[in-house]
Amino acid sequence: MSKLQSSINVVNNLGTWANAAVYASLILSCMFMPSILIKMLKVKWTLVICIFCYSTYIAAQFYPQFYTLLPTAFILGMGAAPMWSAKCTYLTQVAHRFAGLDGSDPEPVVVKFFGIFFFFFQCNSILGNIISTSVLSSGKTEVYADLSDA
């Protein structure tokens, strides 16, 4: 969604301002929020709360105005850093438990779990770009003339 904001919400550069709000609040969030939230709420509840931060921004996309997108973009940015930190912590904890059950060294298991996660994460980008390309290019009927030497 971030890659399309400046293309979808072009009136008064709303998409660009929304992206700026996301990344500005993400910078602030990276400095303080992950350790505070994970310490207070633990890993799983941090993930749950941060998903709600993303959900507000997704909901605001149905009525994109400055007073809906900018505050929810700020909320999204504040929830992004704790979510990514909690995700990494959770994957590491699960991999260590799995390695303990399997009786193997935890480090290769952690690497495998992260590899699987980022495989699906990157596949999501590919699938998302295919969908957005097909949606944004639907309805276009371009006629190409056959140029020949004749």
Coordinates of C-alpha atoms in Angstrom, one line a residue:
M1 CA 0.0 0.0 0.0
S2 CA 2.9 2.3 0.8
K3 CA 4.2 2.1 -2.8
L4 CA 0.9 3.2 -4.2
Q5 CA 0.0 6.0 -1.9
S6 CA 1.4 8.8 -4.1
S7 CA -0.4 7.3 -7.1
I8 CA -3.8 6.6 -5.5
N9 CA -4.2 9.7 -3.3
V10 CA -2.9 12.4 -5.6
V11 CA -5.2 15.3 -4.5
N12 CA -3.1 17.8 -2.6
N13 CA -0.4 15.2 -2.4
L14 CA -2.3 13.3 0.3
G15 CA -0.5 10.1 -0.4
T16 CA 2.9 11.7 -0.2
W17 CA 2.0 13.4 3.1
A18 CA 0.6 10.1 4.5
N19 CA 3.9 8.3 3.6
A20 CA 5.8 11.1 5.2
A21 CA 3.8 10.7 8.4
V22 CA 4.3 7.0 8.5
Y23 CA 8.1 7.2 8.1
A24 CA 8.4 10.2 10.5
S25 CA 6.6 8.4 13.2
L26 CA 8.4 5.2 12.4
I27 CA 11.7 7.0 13.1
L28 CA 10.4 8.2 16.5
S29 CA 9.0 4.7 17.2
C30 CA 12.2 2.9 16.5
M31 CA 14.0 4.9 19.2
F32 CA 11.6 4.2 22.1
M33 CA 8.6 2.0 21.5
P34 CA 9.8 -1.6 20.9
S35 CA 11.6 -2.1 24.2
I36 CA 8.8 -0.3 26.2
L37 CA 5.9 -2.2 24.6
I38 CA 7.6 -5.6 24.6
K39 CA 8.6 -5.2 28.3
M40 CA 5.1 -4.1 29.3
L41 CA 2.9 -6.3 27.1
K42 CA 5.2 -9.2 26.2
V43 CA 5.7 -10.4 22.7
K44 CA 2.4 -11.8 21.7
W45 CA 0.3 -8.9 23.0
T46 CA 2.6 -6.4 21.4
L47 CA 2.0 -8.1 18.0
V48 CA -1.8 -7.9 18.6
I49 CA -1.8 -4.2 19.5
C50 CA 0.5 -3.4 16.6
I51 CA -1.8 -5.2 14.2
F52 CA -4.6 -2.8 15.3
C53 CA -2.3 0.1 14.5
Y54 CA -2.0 -1.2 10.9
S55 CA -5.8 -1.9 10.9
T56 CA -6.6 1.8 11.5
Y57 CA -4.5 2.8 8.5
I58 CA -6.1 0.2 6.3
A59 CA -9.6 1.3 7.4
A60 CA -8.7 5.0 6.6
Q61 CA -8.0 4.0 3.0
F62 CA -11.8 3.6 2.5
Y63 CA -12.3 7.3 3.1
P64 CA -9.0 9.0 2.3
Q65 CA -8.9 12.5 3.6
F66 CA -6.2 14.4 5.5
Y67 CA -8.1 14.1 8.8
T68 CA -8.3 10.3 8.3
L69 CA -5.0 9.3 6.7
L70 CA -2.5 11.5 8.5
P71 CA -3.5 10.5 12.1
T72 CA -3.8 6.8 11.2
A73 CA -0.5 7.0 9.3
F74 CA 1.1 8.3 12.4
I75 CA -0.4 5.5 14.4
L76 CA 0.8 3.0 11.9
G77 CA 4.3 4.3 12.1
M78 CA 4.2 4.2 15.9
G79 CA 3.1 0.5 15.8
A80 CA 5.5 -0.6 13.0
A81 CA 8.7 -0.7 15.0
P82 CA 7.4 -2.7 18.0
M83 CA 5.6 -5.1 15.6
W84 CA 8.8 -5.9 13.7
S85 CA 10.8 -6.2 16.9
A86 CA 8.2 -8.4 18.5
K87 CA 8.0 -10.5 15.3
C88 CA 11.8 -11.1 15.4
T89 CA 11.7 -11.9 19.1
Y90 CA 8.8 -14.3 18.6
L91 CA 10.4 -16.1 15.7
T92 CA 13.6 -16.5 17.7
Q93 CA 11.8 -17.9 20.7
V94 CA 9.8 -20.3 18.7
A95 CA 12.9 -21.5 16.8
H96 CA 14.7 -22.1 20.1
R97 CA 11.8 -24.1 21.4
F98 CA 11.7 -26.1 18.2
A99 CA 15.4 -26.7 18.4
G100 CA 15.0 -27.9 22.0
L101 CA 12.3 -30.4 21.0
D102 CA 14.3 -31.5 18.0
G103 CA 17.6 -31.7 20.0
S104 CA 19.5 -29.6 17.5
D105 CA 21.5 -26.4 17.6
P106 CA 19.1 -23.4 17.8
E107 CA 21.1 -21.1 15.5
P108 CA 20.4 -22.9 12.2
V109 CA 16.8 -23.3 13.2
V110 CA 16.5 -19.5 13.8
V111 CA 18.1 -18.9 10.4
K112 CA 15.7 -21.3 8.7
F113 CA 12.6 -19.7 10.4
F114 CA 13.7 -16.2 9.3
G115 CA 14.4 -17.5 5.8
I116 CA 10.9 -19.0 5.6
F117 CA 9.3 -15.8 7.0
F118 CA 11.2 -13.5 4.5
F119 CA 10.5 -15.9 1.6
F120 CA 6.7 -15.4 2.2
F121 CA 7.2 -11.7 2.9
Q122 CA 8.9 -11.1 -0.4
C123 CA 6.4 -13.3 -2.3
N124 CA 3.8 -11.0 -0.9
S125 CA 5.4 -8.1 -2.6
I126 CA 5.5 -9.9 -5.9
L127 CA 1.8 -11.0 -5.6
G128 CA 0.8 -7.5 -4.4
N129 CA 2.5 -5.8 -7.4
I130 CA 0.9 -8.2 -9.8
I131 CA -2.5 -7.5 -8.3
S132 CA -2.0 -3.7 -8.3
T133 CA -0.7 -3.8 -11.9
S134 CA -3.7 -5.7 -13.1
V135 CA -6.1 -3.4 -11.2
L136 CA -4.5 -0.2 -12.3
S137 CA -4.2 -1.2 -15.9
S138 CA -7.6 -2.7 -16.3
G139 CA -9.9 -0.8 -18.6
K140 CA -7.0 0.5 -20.7
T141 CA -7.5 -0.4 -24.3
E142 CA -4.5 0.6 -26.3
V143 CA -4.4 0.0 -30.0
Y144 CA -1.0 -0.7 -31.4
A145 CA -0.5 -0.2 -35.2
D146 CA 1.4 -2.8 -36.9
L147 CA 4.4 -1.0 -38.5
S148 CA 5.9 -2.7 -41.5
D149 CA 8.3 -1.8 -44.2
A150 CA 5.7 -1.7 -46.9

